[in-house]
Amino acid sequence: MEHVDELISGYALHGLDAADQRLVLEHVETCERCRVQLREMEAVAAALAFAAPQADPPPELRERLLEAIGPEVVPSTPPEAPPQPRPRWSWWPRVSAVAVPVLGLAVIALAVWNISLRGDIKDADVRSVAPIANVGSVVSFGGGQATVVGGLKPAPAGHTYEAWVIPKGETVPQAAGTFAGGNDTSFTLTRNASAGDTIVITLEPGTGGPAPKGPVVGKASI
Amino acid sequence: MTDRRPGRDPSTEHLSDHGLLALTARGDRDAFARLYDMYGGAAYALALRIVRDRELSADVVQDAFLTVWRQASTFDPARGQPSSWILTLTHHKAVDTVRREQRRRAEALDEARESVDPAPAVEQQAWQSVARDQVRSAMAKLPDPHREVLELAYFAGYSQSELAERLALPIGTVKSRTFAAMTALRELLAQSGLNPEHEWNTSTS
């Protein structure tokens, strides 16, 4: 397979003619090594942007932009992916955490019963149930435990879901455990959470860590 | 660019740029505005340096960010940082503009200073001026022919075939010199502790 190393830097600088651009795009569809090279070169090109002399955008630009994206909409479901040909950068399987439909209370009750049977929770008094869009629900218990119930696709290879608690009034997320997802997720957070706290689920690379790096999959306030 | 972010939702503060982009994909205007507040200044400065017209530059930046808004849901985290995506989009649109409008190219990095009416500079975010110093000093360490090819390609928007003509070189030489220049720059940035694959406002601290 002929690699496109030399062309990749030209591509990142937007200096290639149409034929060479196509060569690069077609090649990286199937070549991991060159995809990595392209990512690195695009990062270097983006770094060059910072060498430009400082200039401040007109304040109106911000307003114009926010108006142009349309009126405020409270999303209850994620927007449809736009119908379009396969996106340019589609070589990595797209992560989309589509849950089973939001669980009815009966199903949650059953899950809670199962949890208490397993002895995962100390005080089975359910304090609240809050929906997490795309994930399911978070059930909080009298003892301060919180359990996420629902369905997430299993995290792709090399990734894990991680839960976080942002205590009420604070901003720094506290790591609350990792889990692999899959249907019938029922994961009890390793950190207590109660009314006013926010639960966030992210998709982390590797085995997760002490601070979130990956995209947010779902979030709910108890 | 002052850090003005009215109505910022404090619960997004902890989020990485990837997190902000994921929220943007769900229609979160605050997350999107936050991305603009962080990178809109750098995008505008880049566009202005290339296009050298304030209105056209504002259009370039607006187009770039609108693309981010519309295509956030198709962004694959494996392709790199959201900031790289934003600046790549900006660069591409700026270069397209300068070619389409057949504008005279500003070849020297600082040439734009003389020809564009300087507005009073508002205090820039500290991490941006640190980044600028670090990138410029890395560029200064490049051999002249390498720095030249990068400046002409990136800031003046010359295509490789235009460069071959401009520099009276075979196109093969332009390609290999570009490759060598970018590789050397990546190495120099790494030596100064800058990893462009990390988030900018933390990687320069």
Short mmCIF file of C-alpha atoms in Angstrom, two decimals:
data_model
loop_
_atom_site.label_atom_id
_atom_site.label_comp_id
_atom_site.label_asym_id
_atom_site.label_seq_id
_atom_site.Cartn_x
_atom_site.Cartn_y
_atom_site.Cartn_z
CA MET A 1 0.00 0.00 0.00
CA GLU A 2 1.46 3.30 -0.99
CA HIS A 3 1.44 5.68 1.92
CA VAL A 4 0.73 9.35 1.58
CA ASP A 5 3.08 10.71 4.23
CA GLU A 6 4.40 13.54 2.13
CA LEU A 7 0.98 14.60 0.96
CA ILE A 8 -0.47 14.65 4.45
CA SER A 9 1.39 17.78 5.52
CA GLY A 10 0.29 19.55 2.36
CA TYR A 11 -3.25 18.44 3.07
CA ALA A 12 -3.13 19.86 6.58
CA LEU A 13 -2.03 23.21 5.11
CA HIS A 14 -4.85 23.11 2.51
CA GLY A 15 -2.34 23.38 -0.30
CA LEU A 16 -3.12 20.25 -2.30
CA ASP A 17 -4.93 20.17 -5.61
CA ALA A 18 -8.19 18.23 -5.83
CA ALA A 19 -6.60 15.03 -7.09
CA ASP A 20 -4.05 14.87 -4.27
CA GLN A 21 -6.72 15.71 -1.70
CA ARG A 22 -8.78 12.76 -2.90
CA LEU A 23 -5.75 10.50 -2.71
CA VAL A 24 -5.21 11.43 0.92
CA LEU A 25 -8.87 11.06 1.90
CA GLU A 26 -9.24 7.70 0.22
CA HIS A 27 -6.03 6.41 1.69
CA VAL A 28 -6.75 7.37 5.29
CA GLU A 29 -10.10 5.56 5.15
CA THR A 30 -8.19 2.32 5.41
CA CYS A 31 -4.82 3.22 6.90
CA GLU A 32 -4.60 3.72 10.66
CA ARG A 33 -1.00 4.91 10.57
CA CYS A 34 -1.75 7.69 8.13
CA ARG A 35 -4.90 8.67 10.02
CA VAL A 36 -2.72 9.25 13.08
CA GLN A 37 -0.24 11.19 10.95
CA LEU A 38 -3.05 13.32 9.59
CA ARG A 39 -4.39 14.04 13.04
CA GLU A 40 -0.91 15.12 14.16
CA MET A 41 -0.32 17.31 11.14
CA GLU A 42 -3.68 18.99 11.49
CA ALA A 43 -2.80 19.72 15.12
CA VAL A 44 0.51 21.29 14.04
CA ALA A 45 -1.29 23.37 11.41
CA ALA A 46 -3.79 24.49 14.02
CA ALA A 47 -0.85 25.51 16.23
CA LEU A 48 0.37 27.78 13.44
CA ALA A 49 -2.86 29.72 13.82
CA PHE A 50 -1.59 31.06 17.12
CA ALA A 51 1.38 32.69 15.42
CA ALA A 52 -0.93 35.16 13.70
CA PRO A 53 -0.86 38.70 15.12
CA GLN A 54 -3.50 39.28 17.76
CA ALA A 55 -6.76 40.71 16.49
CA ASP A 56 -10.06 40.92 18.28
CA PRO A 57 -13.28 39.97 16.56
CA PRO A 58 -16.00 42.63 16.49
CA PRO A 59 -18.36 42.12 19.45
CA GLU A 60 -21.33 41.92 17.05
CA LEU A 61 -19.92 38.73 15.59
CA ARG A 62 -20.78 36.79 18.71
CA GLU A 63 -24.37 38.04 18.63
CA ARG A 64 -24.71 37.36 14.92
CA LEU A 65 -23.43 33.85 15.38
CA LEU A 66 -25.75 33.01 18.26
CA GLU A 67 -28.71 34.38 16.32
CA ALA A 68 -27.70 32.40 13.26
CA ILE A 69 -27.81 29.09 15.09
CA GLY A 70 -31.50 29.59 15.67
CA PRO A 71 -33.80 30.19 18.60
CA GLU A 72 -33.21 28.57 21.98
CA VAL A 73 -34.47 25.00 21.95
CA VAL A 74 -34.49 22.73 24.97
CA PRO A 75 -33.46 19.40 23.54
CA SER A 76 -35.35 16.44 24.90
CA THR A 77 -33.82 14.13 22.36
CA PRO A 78 -30.58 14.63 20.51
CA PRO A 79 -30.94 16.24 17.08
CA GLU A 80 -31.10 13.83 14.18
CA ALA A 81 -27.77 13.29 12.52
CA PRO A 82 -28.08 15.29 9.29
CA PRO A 83 -28.80 13.05 6.32
CA GLN A 84 -25.62 13.32 4.31
CA PRO A 85 -23.07 11.11 2.65
CA ARG A 86 -20.75 9.31 5.01
CA PRO A 87 -18.85 12.03 6.87
CA ARG A 88 -15.27 12.65 5.88
CA TRP A 89 -13.79 11.48 9.13
CA SER A 90 -15.83 8.37 9.64
CA TRP A 91 -13.08 5.77 10.04
CA TRP A 92 -13.68 5.28 13.76
CA PRO A 93 -16.98 3.56 14.60
CA ARG A 94 -19.29 6.34 15.68
CA VAL A 95 -20.06 6.29 19.35
CA SER A 96 -23.74 6.81 19.86
CA ALA A 97 -25.17 5.91 23.21
CA VAL A 98 -28.73 5.11 22.34
CA ALA A 99 -30.55 3.78 25.35
CA VAL A 100 -33.54 1.54 25.56
CA PRO A 101 -36.59 3.77 25.98
CA VAL A 102 -36.65 5.60 29.32
CA LEU A 103 -37.60 3.02 31.91
CA GLY A 104 -41.02 3.03 33.44
CA LEU A 105 -41.27 3.17 37.21
CA ALA A 106 -42.26 -0.51 37.41
CA VAL A 107 -39.05 -1.53 35.73
CA ILE A 108 -37.08 0.72 38.03
CA ALA A 109 -38.81 -0.79 41.03
CA LEU A 110 -37.79 -4.23 39.85
CA ALA A 111 -34.25 -3.08 39.35
CA VAL A 112 -34.20 -1.58 42.83
CA TRP A 113 -35.47 -4.85 44.26
CA ASN A 114 -32.74 -6.75 42.45
CA ILE A 115 -30.16 -4.31 43.71
CA SER A 116 -31.29 -4.63 47.29
CA LEU A 117 -31.25 -8.41 46.96
CA ARG A 118 -27.64 -8.27 45.87
CA GLY A 119 -26.88 -6.20 48.93
CA ASP A 120 -25.42 -3.36 46.89
CA ILE A 121 -27.30 -0.73 48.82
CA LYS A 122 -27.71 -0.22 52.50
CA ASP A 123 -30.92 1.71 52.76
CA ALA A 124 -33.48 0.72 50.18
CA ASP A 125 -35.61 3.80 50.72
CA VAL A 126 -35.85 5.42 47.29
CA ARG A 127 -35.54 9.18 47.57
CA SER A 128 -35.84 10.23 43.95
CA VAL A 129 -35.68 9.07 40.40
CA ALA A 130 -34.32 11.47 37.80
CA PRO A 131 -34.15 10.72 34.09
CA ILE A 132 -30.83 10.92 32.30
CA ALA A 133 -31.51 11.50 28.62
CA ASN A 134 -29.99 8.77 26.46
CA VAL A 135 -29.05 6.68 29.47
CA GLY A 136 -32.06 5.84 31.60
CA SER A 137 -32.50 7.09 35.11
CA VAL A 138 -30.58 7.70 38.29
CA VAL A 139 -32.18 6.43 41.45
CA SER A 140 -31.03 7.99 44.67
CA PHE A 141 -31.48 6.27 48.00
CA GLY A 142 -31.86 7.42 51.58
CA GLY A 143 -28.38 6.31 52.54
CA GLY A 144 -26.87 8.59 49.92
CA GLN A 145 -26.20 5.88 47.36
CA ALA A 146 -27.10 6.58 43.76
CA THR A 147 -27.62 3.97 41.13
CA VAL A 148 -27.82 4.46 37.41
CA VAL A 149 -30.30 2.14 35.78
CA GLY A 150 -30.92 1.90 32.11
CA GLY A 151 -29.24 0.88 28.96
CA LEU A 152 -26.16 2.09 27.27
CA LYS A 153 -24.46 0.42 24.38
CA PRO A 154 -21.40 -1.38 25.67
CA ALA A 155 -18.48 1.02 25.64
CA PRO A 156 -16.38 0.47 22.51
CA ALA A 157 -13.05 -1.34 22.83
CA GLY A 158 -10.50 0.76 24.63
CA HIS A 159 -13.12 2.90 26.35
CA THR A 160 -15.18 2.86 29.49
CA TYR A 161 -18.11 4.78 30.86
CA GLU A 162 -17.34 6.75 33.97
CA ALA A 163 -19.74 8.34 36.39
CA TRP A 164 -19.12 11.63 38.18
CA VAL A 165 -20.78 13.47 40.99
CA ILE A 166 -20.71 17.25 41.03
CA PRO A 167 -21.80 18.11 44.54
CA LYS A 168 -24.34 20.88 44.85
CA GLY A 169 -22.71 24.28 44.70
CA GLU A 170 -19.39 22.94 43.44
CA THR A 171 -17.94 22.68 39.94
CA VAL A 172 -15.30 19.97 40.03
CA PRO A 173 -16.60 16.51 39.14
CA GLN A 174 -15.69 13.74 41.56
CA ALA A 175 -14.98 10.36 40.03
CA ALA A 176 -17.67 7.88 40.99
CA GLY A 177 -16.73 4.67 39.28
CA THR A 178 -16.45 3.13 35.85
CA PHE A 179 -18.71 0.63 34.12
CA ALA A 180 -18.94 -1.09 30.79
CA GLY A 181 -22.55 -0.42 29.86
CA GLY A 182 -24.63 -2.89 27.92
CA ASN A 183 -28.33 -3.49 28.37
CA ASP A 184 -29.66 -3.79 31.90
CA THR A 185 -27.05 -1.43 33.22
CA SER A 186 -27.45 -1.07 36.92
CA PHE A 187 -24.43 0.65 38.32
CA THR A 188 -24.12 1.98 41.83
CA LEU A 189 -21.89 4.99 42.08
CA THR A 190 -18.85 4.66 44.29
CA ARG A 191 -19.53 8.07 45.73
CA ASN A 192 -22.61 9.24 47.57
CA ALA A 193 -24.97 11.69 45.94
CA SER A 194 -28.06 13.44 47.17
CA ALA A 195 -30.56 16.15 46.33
CA GLY A 196 -29.01 19.05 44.44
CA ASP A 197 -26.02 17.06 43.21
CA THR A 198 -25.45 16.51 39.52
CA ILE A 199 -24.59 13.12 38.06
CA VAL A 200 -22.64 13.08 34.80
CA ILE A 201 -21.77 10.07 32.70
CA THR A 202 -18.89 10.35 30.25
CA LEU A 203 -17.23 8.01 27.81
CA GLU A 204 -13.59 7.85 28.73
CA PRO A 205 -10.61 6.45 26.86
CA GLY A 206 -8.88 3.47 28.44
CA THR A 207 -9.87 2.78 32.01
CA GLY A 208 -10.99 6.30 32.85
CA GLY A 209 -9.29 8.47 35.39
CA PRO A 210 -9.62 11.11 38.06
CA ALA A 211 -10.85 13.83 35.72
CA PRO A 212 -13.19 13.66 32.75
CA LYS A 213 -11.57 13.75 29.35
CA GLY A 214 -14.19 12.19 27.13
CA PRO A 215 -17.52 13.41 25.86
CA VAL A 216 -20.56 13.66 28.11
CA VAL A 217 -23.08 10.92 27.48
CA GLY A 218 -25.73 12.01 29.93
CA LYS A 219 -26.29 14.25 32.89
CA ALA A 220 -28.99 14.70 35.51
CA SER A 221 -29.57 16.60 38.70
CA ILE A 222 -30.93 14.65 41.61
CA MET B 1 -10.21 39.02 23.83
CA THR B 2 -11.72 39.57 27.25
CA ASP B 3 -13.26 36.64 28.94
CA ARG B 4 -16.85 37.74 28.65
CA ARG B 5 -19.27 34.90 28.90
CA PRO B 6 -22.65 36.14 30.07
CA GLY B 7 -25.00 33.43 31.20
CA ARG B 8 -22.33 30.78 31.37
CA ASP B 9 -23.61 27.62 32.94
CA PRO B 10 -21.16 26.80 35.75
CA SER B 11 -21.80 23.10 35.40
CA THR B 12 -20.06 23.13 32.01
CA GLU B 13 -16.88 24.61 33.45
CA HIS B 14 -15.30 21.28 34.19
CA LEU B 15 -15.96 19.89 30.77
CA SER B 16 -13.19 19.24 28.32
CA ASP B 17 -13.49 20.69 24.85
CA HIS B 18 -14.69 17.27 23.78
CA GLY B 19 -17.41 17.49 26.38
CA LEU B 20 -18.42 20.94 25.21
CA LEU B 21 -18.59 19.70 21.65
CA ALA B 22 -20.69 16.71 22.66
CA LEU B 23 -23.09 19.08 24.40
CA THR B 24 -23.06 21.32 21.34
CA ALA B 25 -24.12 18.31 19.30
CA ARG B 26 -27.15 18.09 21.58
CA GLY B 27 -28.10 21.68 20.85
CA ASP B 28 -26.55 23.22 23.95
CA ARG B 29 -26.07 26.91 23.10
CA ASP B 30 -24.06 27.67 26.22
CA ALA B 31 -21.52 24.99 25.40
CA PHE B 32 -21.28 26.27 21.84
CA ALA B 33 -20.90 29.88 23.01
CA ARG B 34 -18.14 28.71 25.33
CA LEU B 35 -16.25 27.18 22.40
CA TYR B 36 -16.60 30.48 20.54
CA ASP B 37 -15.38 32.45 23.55
CA MET B 38 -12.33 30.22 23.81
CA TYR B 39 -11.33 29.95 20.16
CA GLY B 40 -13.20 32.66 18.26
CA GLY B 41 -10.41 35.16 18.90
CA ALA B 42 -7.69 32.90 17.53
CA ALA B 43 -9.93 32.02 14.58
CA TYR B 44 -10.57 35.67 13.78
CA ALA B 45 -6.91 36.63 14.09
CA LEU B 46 -6.01 33.81 11.72
CA ALA B 47 -8.69 34.74 9.20
CA LEU B 48 -7.71 38.41 9.31
CA ARG B 49 -4.05 37.60 8.78
CA ILE B 50 -4.89 35.56 5.69
CA VAL B 51 -7.76 37.54 4.19
CA ARG B 52 -6.81 41.03 5.43
CA ASP B 53 -10.34 42.37 5.41
CA ARG B 54 -12.38 42.66 8.58
CA GLU B 55 -15.79 41.93 7.08
CA LEU B 56 -14.64 38.94 5.07
CA SER B 57 -12.79 37.64 8.13
CA ALA B 58 -15.91 37.90 10.27
CA ASP B 59 -17.77 35.94 7.58
CA VAL B 60 -15.08 33.27 7.59
CA VAL B 61 -15.28 32.86 11.35
CA GLN B 62 -19.08 32.79 11.32
CA ASP B 63 -19.05 30.12 8.60
CA ALA B 64 -16.53 28.03 10.49
CA PHE B 65 -18.49 28.11 13.72
CA LEU B 66 -21.79 27.47 11.95
CA THR B 67 -20.19 24.36 10.49
CA VAL B 68 -19.18 23.34 14.00
CA TRP B 69 -22.75 23.86 15.20
CA ARG B 70 -24.25 21.86 12.36
CA GLN B 71 -21.74 19.05 12.22
CA ALA B 72 -20.87 18.65 15.89
CA SER B 73 -22.83 15.41 15.99
CA THR B 74 -20.63 13.89 13.30
CA PHE B 75 -17.34 14.90 14.90
CA ASP B 76 -15.28 11.88 15.82
CA PRO B 77 -13.12 12.40 18.93
CA ALA B 78 -10.42 10.24 17.35
CA ARG B 79 -9.66 12.89 14.80
CA GLY B 80 -8.23 15.23 17.43
CA GLN B 81 -9.08 18.27 19.47
CA PRO B 82 -12.16 20.38 18.79
CA SER B 83 -9.85 23.41 18.68
CA SER B 84 -7.88 21.85 15.83
CA TRP B 85 -11.13 21.25 14.01
CA ILE B 86 -12.29 24.82 14.54
CA LEU B 87 -8.98 26.30 13.38
CA THR B 88 -8.71 23.89 10.45
CA LEU B 89 -12.19 24.91 9.28
CA THR B 90 -11.26 28.57 9.70
CA HIS B 91 -8.03 28.15 7.81
CA HIS B 92 -9.70 26.30 4.97
CA LYS B 93 -12.42 28.92 4.55
CA ALA B 94 -9.92 31.77 4.82
CA VAL B 95 -7.70 30.27 2.14
CA ASP B 96 -10.71 29.60 -0.09
CA THR B 97 -11.75 33.24 0.35
CA VAL B 98 -8.36 34.66 -0.53
CA ARG B 99 -8.16 32.45 -3.60
CA ARG B 100 -11.73 33.09 -4.69
CA GLU B 101 -11.51 36.84 -4.23
CA GLN B 102 -8.08 36.79 -5.83
CA ARG B 103 -6.77 38.99 -3.10
CA ARG B 104 -3.13 39.92 -2.96
CA ARG B 105 -1.32 37.62 -0.63
CA ALA B 106 0.43 38.99 2.44
CA GLU B 107 3.62 37.02 2.43
CA ALA B 108 5.48 38.04 5.54
CA LEU B 109 3.96 36.91 8.81
CA ASP B 110 3.60 40.44 10.16
CA GLU B 111 2.83 42.20 6.93
CA ALA B 112 -0.84 42.45 7.86
CA ARG B 113 -0.03 44.87 10.65
CA GLU B 114 0.66 47.71 8.25
CA SER B 115 -2.19 47.23 5.86
CA VAL B 116 -5.09 46.60 8.21
CA ASP B 117 -6.38 49.41 10.36
CA PRO B 118 -5.33 48.47 13.89
CA ALA B 119 -8.21 48.53 16.35
CA PRO B 120 -7.35 49.02 20.02
CA ALA B 121 -6.29 45.62 21.29
CA VAL B 122 -8.37 44.29 24.13
CA GLU B 123 -6.48 42.23 26.65
CA GLN B 124 -6.11 38.77 25.29
CA GLN B 125 -6.48 35.62 27.25
CA ALA B 126 -3.08 34.87 28.75
CA TRP B 127 -2.85 31.37 27.37
CA GLN B 128 -3.22 32.73 23.83
CA SER B 129 -0.30 35.12 24.08
CA VAL B 130 1.82 32.40 25.65
CA ALA B 131 0.87 30.11 22.78
CA ARG B 132 1.74 32.77 20.24
CA ASP B 133 5.18 33.32 21.75
CA GLN B 134 5.90 29.62 21.88
CA VAL B 135 4.79 28.92 18.31
CA ARG B 136 6.65 31.95 16.93
CA SER B 137 9.80 31.01 18.72
CA ALA B 138 9.54 27.45 17.38
CA MET B 139 9.08 28.86 13.86
CA ALA B 140 12.10 31.10 14.29
CA LYS B 141 14.21 28.00 14.91
CA LEU B 142 13.28 26.48 11.57
CA PRO B 143 15.79 26.76 8.72
CA ASP B 144 14.81 29.68 6.47
CA PRO B 145 13.62 27.63 3.46
CA HIS B 146 11.38 25.57 5.75
CA ARG B 147 9.90 28.53 7.56
CA GLU B 148 9.34 30.29 4.27
CA VAL B 149 7.40 27.43 2.74
CA LEU B 150 5.19 27.20 5.83
CA GLU B 151 4.49 30.93 5.94
CA LEU B 152 3.66 31.07 2.26
CA ALA B 153 1.49 27.96 2.37
CA TYR B 154 -0.30 28.64 5.64
CA PHE B 155 -0.56 32.42 5.88
CA ALA B 156 -0.41 33.50 2.27
CA GLY B 157 -2.56 30.57 1.17
CA TYR B 158 -0.41 29.45 -1.74
CA SER B 159 -1.18 26.00 -3.07
CA GLN B 160 1.73 23.64 -3.65
CA SER B 161 1.68 24.27 -7.40
CA GLU B 162 1.60 28.04 -6.85
CA LEU B 163 4.53 27.64 -4.47
CA ALA B 164 6.47 25.67 -7.05
CA GLU B 165 6.04 28.58 -9.43
CA ARG B 166 6.64 31.29 -6.84
CA LEU B 167 9.83 29.67 -5.55
CA ALA B 168 10.95 28.29 -8.93
CA LEU B 169 11.19 24.79 -7.53
CA PRO B 170 10.01 21.40 -8.79
CA ILE B 171 6.73 20.48 -7.14
CA GLY B 172 8.37 17.37 -5.67
CA THR B 173 10.75 19.63 -3.77
CA VAL B 174 7.84 21.70 -2.50
CA LYS B 175 6.14 18.56 -1.20
CA SER B 176 9.22 17.18 0.53
CA ARG B 177 10.19 20.58 1.95
CA THR B 178 6.66 21.03 3.34
CA PHE B 179 6.82 17.58 4.91
CA ALA B 180 10.23 18.31 6.45
CA ALA B 181 9.08 21.70 7.71
CA MET B 182 5.93 20.38 9.40
CA THR B 183 7.80 17.46 10.93
CA ALA B 184 10.50 19.78 12.26
CA LEU B 185 7.90 22.18 13.64
CA ARG B 186 6.10 19.38 15.43
CA GLU B 187 9.39 18.37 17.01
CA LEU B 188 10.24 21.93 18.04
CA LEU B 189 6.82 22.43 19.58
CA ALA B 190 7.23 19.21 21.53
CA GLN B 191 10.63 20.38 22.80
CA SER B 192 9.09 23.56 24.15
CA GLY B 193 6.56 21.45 26.02
CA LEU B 194 3.68 22.14 23.67
CA ASN B 195 1.68 19.18 22.50
CA PRO B 196 -0.77 20.53 19.94
CA GLU B 197 -2.85 17.41 20.45
CA HIS B 198 -3.71 18.55 23.96
CA GLU B 199 -6.11 21.31 24.88
CA TRP B 200 -4.48 24.69 24.37
CA ASN B 201 -5.44 26.50 27.47
CA THR B 202 -4.00 23.78 29.61
CA SER B 203 -1.09 22.68 27.44
CA THR B 204 0.60 26.06 27.64
CA SER B 205 0.40 26.40 31.41
#
